[in-house]
Every structure is written in structure tokens, then in C-alpha cells.
């Protein structure tokens, strides 16, 4: 164990749960078990430091650390970065120290997606207090909710790490088994000291950190246990980043009053941000900035129920949608903005570099033109977006004056600070620029002095040298000192060349030191203005989203919905935004949606939707949910007209899936989701239910579906709005207030059935399941037998095993007859000879065989 390896061991002992990346020159090295692990994960060579190969070793270049570290984090490992904090002098051991700990919740790469997400949860009686911290942007949200809602919010957030109080793991597993069961695959669970979650200490600590008298200024009560979860999340970020959490400036209440709540199931069912194919986000996303794309995703998953804010967003969209020139100008200006929000986060976490500072500069420089673009817009509505943004133009000018246009990825490589900004730096650079001229002059002088054609060059190992060919090696002056032998001759140095070398190397060192000083001053200036810059980022993001929605509204013929305090949901010609986009130039069939619990006419508020599969029932259901969601985002909607009253929640129970890893069958998942809806539905909710009860026996399923409809109609105070798709036609006979029957229109002809994708009043006459099977390519023999059985079941449903057995025995006997008939057709065809037949005889044979074949196959 060399002194260096002992140093490595000391730091490894302090961070035993991390892979220790140990800086050695141009590489970060790993040793022992860490080296073995890293070589497997990163697919890099595993070497050894000793001849006996008892000390495994693996390393990555320091300039590529970020990409390699990302792969380690993606594999679920924590990484401690141990860097050199003193310059090597070749005599003493370099001092090293761990400068940051990178974890799945705190990794914020520069060039890749991912902002680092940390969630903290603490149980509080029957509720759970949670905090959701996005490390890259500094956004911190917190709140206290029933356990199932808290679990849903954490799942939707998808944190890289979940912080829990130490010692409460078992209680959390018992109270929130869904959370602990799935967190193992989604997040790393990190146990923290229970005192970090204490609301009393947390509130005082947070108020002191942010200079507040009370957290109420941020909409959070001081005694709210959510403040404990929030403090635990910030402390963890500060601990791993060694204090780098100054970009977290406050707490935003999680789901405050005035929000439309979407649980995790609804978000998955509606494929809002991610899904197997296209999502609502992918359709709406025409944003020009990374901040805008993040804000759009947030708006989709956090719609609002505030009429004033919805109206303000609609006004902004209307102002831009009607002015194509304004849209283009804003888009051009936004294209010059970079991810200032994330850059500030990286700089605050001490993992940023000159390019992050350049992102701040470029964005601030783009703002003046952006503000000119929106100046004088209709009613001044767009200017209001930037009304609360402080003036940060001074920082923009400072960064523009000081920073080079094209910045390097790392500090220390030069070319960060412009010429003319600092006298000391300029003089050092002049020395470097003049070095080549001085060297060439020295070379010419030496040639004249010695009479030898010498050549002056530089080597990374030995520095400057004078090279003399072998034929002249015996003529070198006495003041030449040999430094190296090469194939073509000898290399020397003298005192004059050493002096030139000292001046050059001193200038290079001075450039590095001076640039670092100037860069740190710029960094300090930027971080001092981080709050105003974050406010500017937020305003840019909002304008970007509104511009994207305006462009979608203009190109997609979306309309401005009328939003009010009623409970009406009346949409004419509604279209599914994602399906319509995927159809391209093909037409989409629009449908009306009419639900109103307070209506006195026949509109109704609970619709029973029947019709065959593939006819468009699920599309109609999702259309209703997405139109409601878009309206509560403040967006225009794909329809001819819309009157939508404020809602508090959208619930969906769509599709079939199991969760075998959690011991849940498809039917169990369906019932759990249905139970969640029935427990939380209110008079202002919208409920979307598709095929409730299909995962069990017919009568069990129909009974459950019937009871659910009764509950929504009779046991929710004031009733609620619901669309209920089902194949249980018995439900269409329910005689309850405010229930209407809808069905999917089908066109029947001799060629079969054609789905019109149009919703009409009245129940479906039948389900057309057999016809759908035929369209899907089920063999004709099976389709024909299904038709026969359906006719038998419709006449008298067999309820005993004997009745079913009789049907099968008759089928076996009938199939024997069919086999004989088929053989007859084949035998007659085989015995025929077309060469010996007249055209009329051949036509007669074909006609005869056709009639027999159609009778065998059951064709009409």
C-alpha cells in the first residue's frame, strides 16, 4: 500500500456506500472492488496496479467524467468524486478531497436529459407529508395528503431517490405497500435521521435559510409536517453537493386550492406525457426552449381550476393565434434562449462550467428582442407575463463583455475571458503570442552563433529543446546541455532557452490563474442574480408554452372554450387531439359531448355508452377527458364550440393490465382503481369508466357495473358527470334520474359491418362481437360456429353443464356431416377435366360447386 493508496483508502472508508472516483492526473481511477464493478458497468479495461494483480484498477478520462458517471448512476450506484485540491510538484503527495457525491436523485448532466429528482415522505397520522425537489431547476413542492394520494403524486414525479425517516421502514411498508413495492424498481430508498423530518425544527431552519419570518409567505403553514419533508430534501441535496443548493429559493404548495387533480392512473390511462405511442405532450409540444418543454409537461399534469388564470392564458393564446407575424417573431427570439434555469441549477450545485454561464448570457441577451416582439400586443396581455421580472440586463451585458463567444467545456483550457477585459491577462497572452516569434529569433541567432543548422522545438515531457543532427553533434557549444537522444540526433538546452521557457510557462500559468479569478467573479455575479434570472426563465417558459398552444390552436382549428362556475360539460364536434394528429390527412369523425348535472332537459349527466369494439368507444371517452384537461390548462380545445364548468378532478378507469409483481390480477387492479374513484369523486368531478367488471364472471361483473352506476347517480351529492362504456347491455335498461344511453353508430350491409365512429342517442342493438372477430382475421370456421352459438344463447341461455354439453355433442355430429359434404365438393372437383368440358359445362360446374360451398360455410 503506497501513500497514494492509503489516501484512497481513507476516503473510501468515509464513503463506503459509493464508488470512489479518485483523481490521478488526467484520469479518475477506481481500485479494488470499485474497479471491478466499474469495468463491468462501463465496459472498460480492468487492469492492476501491481504485478501480482492483487489491486484491480480501472479509470476514465477526467474530461469525459460526466458521461461515464451518468452510466454508473443509471445502473443505480452512488458516486463520490475525489478530486486533486493541490497542484502536483513531483515531490510530495497531492492533497485530495471528495468534492461532491452524485446520486440517482442529484445527477444533473450537462448534455443529457434528466434534472435529478428527490422525493421525501413522512407519515403523519392517517396522512403522508411529501416533498418533491427537482435538483436541476430548484423547484420544491410540498404538501400533506391521504396516503394513497401521496403515493400517486410520488409515482407521477418519478424520483431518483426516496428519502424516508430511519426506523420507520416497516411502518411505511405496512401503511403504503404500493410505495415501497414499486420504489425498489423506480427509486433508491434512502433512510435519513428522523430529526430532519421534524416540522418544528424544519420550519425554523427553512425560515432562517430564506430570511423569512414565517413559511406562510409561501403558502405553507409553519406547523405543516410537509415542511419537515421539504427540509429533509434540501438538507440531502446540500449534503451531497457540499452546500450547493442556493438555487432552491422556496416551497411551492403541492396541489393547492385551484388545481384540477389527476391521479397517477388517470395520467397513465390518458398517455399525457409518456406512453407506448404518441402522447398529448408530443402533440402540443412546439416549444423552442428546454424551459418551455418542462413547463408544458408540468401544465399538462397540473391543470388549474382558477377562472381568472385560465382566462389570462386564453387571452394570451388568442392574441398570438390571430397574428402569424407575431408568432414567427416570438419563435425566432425564443430560439436564441438556452436552458438558463438548468444552467443556474448546475452552477449553484458547483457542477457547472463556462458553457453554463454562456447559457445564462445567451438567454439574457435574447430577452430585449423578445420584449420588443411582444411590446404593443393586444391589450398588453403578453407584456404582463414579464411584469414581475426584475431587470437583469446589467448581468447580461457583463457576461457578454467578459465571456468569449465560443466557450470551452472546462475551465483551465483557456479562451474563457475575452481579450481587452483585464490587463494582467492580456499581458500574459501577449507573452504567449510573442513566444513563437522569440523562439524563431533565438533559433536564427543560434544558427549564426554556432554555424550549425539547429532546430528549436517543444516536447510535452521535456519542454523546449535545441535539436542538432548526428553529423554536427561534435560541434555543439559548451553552453549546450544534452536533454535527450533521438533517432536523428541529440536535443540540448541552454540558459537562454530555459529563460524563454520559464517566461512562456509562467504566462500559461498566469493565464490559467487569472481566468479562474475572473470566471469566479462572473460566477458570483450570476449566482447573486439567480432569483431574478429564475424569474426571467419562468416568464420565458410561460411565453414559450403559450406560443406553442397558440400555434397548435391556429393550425388545428381549436376554439376558445367558455369556462364558468357551472357544472356543464357541453362540447360540439369534439376531436381527440392525439388520434387526429396520428391520422394525418385522413378525416377524424367529431362527436358531441353533453353532460350537465344541473340541466332540466334530457342532456343527463351519466351516459351509458354501448357498441362494438373497434367502433371508437375508448376514443370518445378519452376525447372527453382530454378536452376537459386542455380547457383547464387554459388551452384552446379541438372542437367547434365548448362550454365547460370548472372541475375538481378527472378520474379514468380504462384498459386492462395486471400487476403481478405486486400480487394483483387484472380484475384486482380494476377494482382498486374503481374503489379509489368512488372514495374521492365529488359533484364537480368527471369520471371516465371503460368496461367495469369484465375481469370476472358475466353476472358478477354486470352486478358490479350496475352498482357503480347507481352509486355515481344516487350517492354522490348533487350527482357527478360520468361516461360509462360497457358491453353489459342490461345496463341500458336502468331507470335512474339523469342517465342517458349512447351508442356507436354501425352501418350494416351485405358486405358486413362498417364502423362510423359516430356517437348517437340510444343503446346499441347488439355488440357485433362476432363480426369484429371476423374483421380481426379469426378463421371462418370459428366465426361461423360463434354465430350458431350466439343464436342458441339468445334463444335460451344454457345455464347447466348438460345444456352446454348437448351443444358440443350436436356440433361434433354436425361436423361429421360437414366433412362428408366437403369431401363431396373436393371429390367432384378432382374428377372434373376442364380440357374435356365445354364453356357452358365448366360454368355450370363452378356454379354448382359455389352453391354447395356457400351452404357448407353458412353464407347467405
mmCIF file of C-alpha atoms in Angstrom, residues 439-440 442-443 446-447 450 452-459 463-473 476-477 480-494 497:
data_model
loop_
_atom_site.group_PDB
_atom_site.id
_atom_site.type_symbol
_atom_site.label_atom_id
_atom_site.label_comp_id
_atom_site.label_asym_id
_atom_site.label_seq_id
_atom_site.Cartn_x
_atom_site.Cartn_y
_atom_site.Cartn_z
ATOM 1 C CA UNK A 439 11.746 31.200 -30.344
ATOM 2 C CA UNK A 440 12.257 31.691 -34.078
ATOM 3 C CA UNK A 442 16.523 32.603 -30.889
ATOM 4 C CA UNK A 443 16.799 29.791 -33.428
ATOM 5 C CA UNK A 446 21.941 30.168 -32.577
ATOM 6 C CA UNK A 447 22.455 29.169 -36.188
ATOM 7 C CA UNK A 450 27.275 28.142 -33.836
ATOM 8 C CA UNK A 452 25.126 24.673 -37.142
ATOM 9 C CA UNK A 453 21.669 24.334 -38.669
ATOM 10 C CA UNK A 454 19.925 23.806 -35.336
ATOM 11 C CA UNK A 455 16.152 23.482 -34.890
ATOM 12 C CA UNK A 456 14.193 24.680 -31.838
ATOM 13 C CA UNK A 457 11.068 22.707 -30.883
ATOM 14 C CA UNK A 458 8.932 21.800 -27.880
ATOM 15 C CA UNK A 459 8.045 18.493 -26.252
ATOM 16 C CA UNK A 463 9.731 21.323 -22.809
ATOM 17 C CA UNK A 464 11.731 23.449 -25.265
ATOM 18 C CA UNK A 465 14.858 21.948 -26.841
ATOM 19 C CA UNK A 466 17.585 22.640 -29.445
ATOM 20 C CA UNK A 467 17.931 19.719 -31.855
ATOM 21 C CA UNK A 468 21.283 19.031 -33.557
ATOM 22 C CA UNK A 469 21.811 16.388 -36.260
ATOM 23 C CA UNK A 470 24.205 13.494 -35.654
ATOM 24 C CA UNK A 471 26.721 14.845 -38.147
ATOM 25 C CA UNK A 472 27.113 18.027 -36.076
ATOM 26 C CA UNK A 473 26.866 16.576 -32.585
ATOM 27 C CA UNK A 476 27.868 21.887 -30.202
ATOM 28 C CA UNK A 477 28.978 24.775 -27.925
ATOM 29 C CA UNK A 480 24.605 23.318 -24.570
ATOM 30 C CA UNK A 481 23.393 20.691 -22.077
ATOM 31 C CA UNK A 482 22.125 17.414 -23.508
ATOM 32 C CA UNK A 483 18.489 16.650 -22.670
ATOM 33 C CA UNK A 484 17.517 13.758 -24.971
ATOM 34 C CA UNK A 485 18.847 11.414 -27.675
ATOM 35 C CA UNK A 486 16.583 10.797 -30.667
ATOM 36 C CA UNK A 487 16.909 8.816 -33.879
ATOM 37 C CA UNK A 488 18.065 11.801 -35.920
ATOM 38 C CA UNK A 489 20.481 13.311 -33.419
ATOM 39 C CA UNK A 490 20.671 14.968 -29.999
ATOM 40 C CA UNK A 491 18.493 17.511 -28.196
ATOM 41 C CA UNK A 492 20.001 20.186 -25.979
ATOM 42 C CA UNK A 493 19.059 23.192 -23.892
ATOM 43 C CA UNK A 494 20.934 26.298 -22.748
ATOM 44 C CA UNK A 497 16.224 28.865 -23.993
#
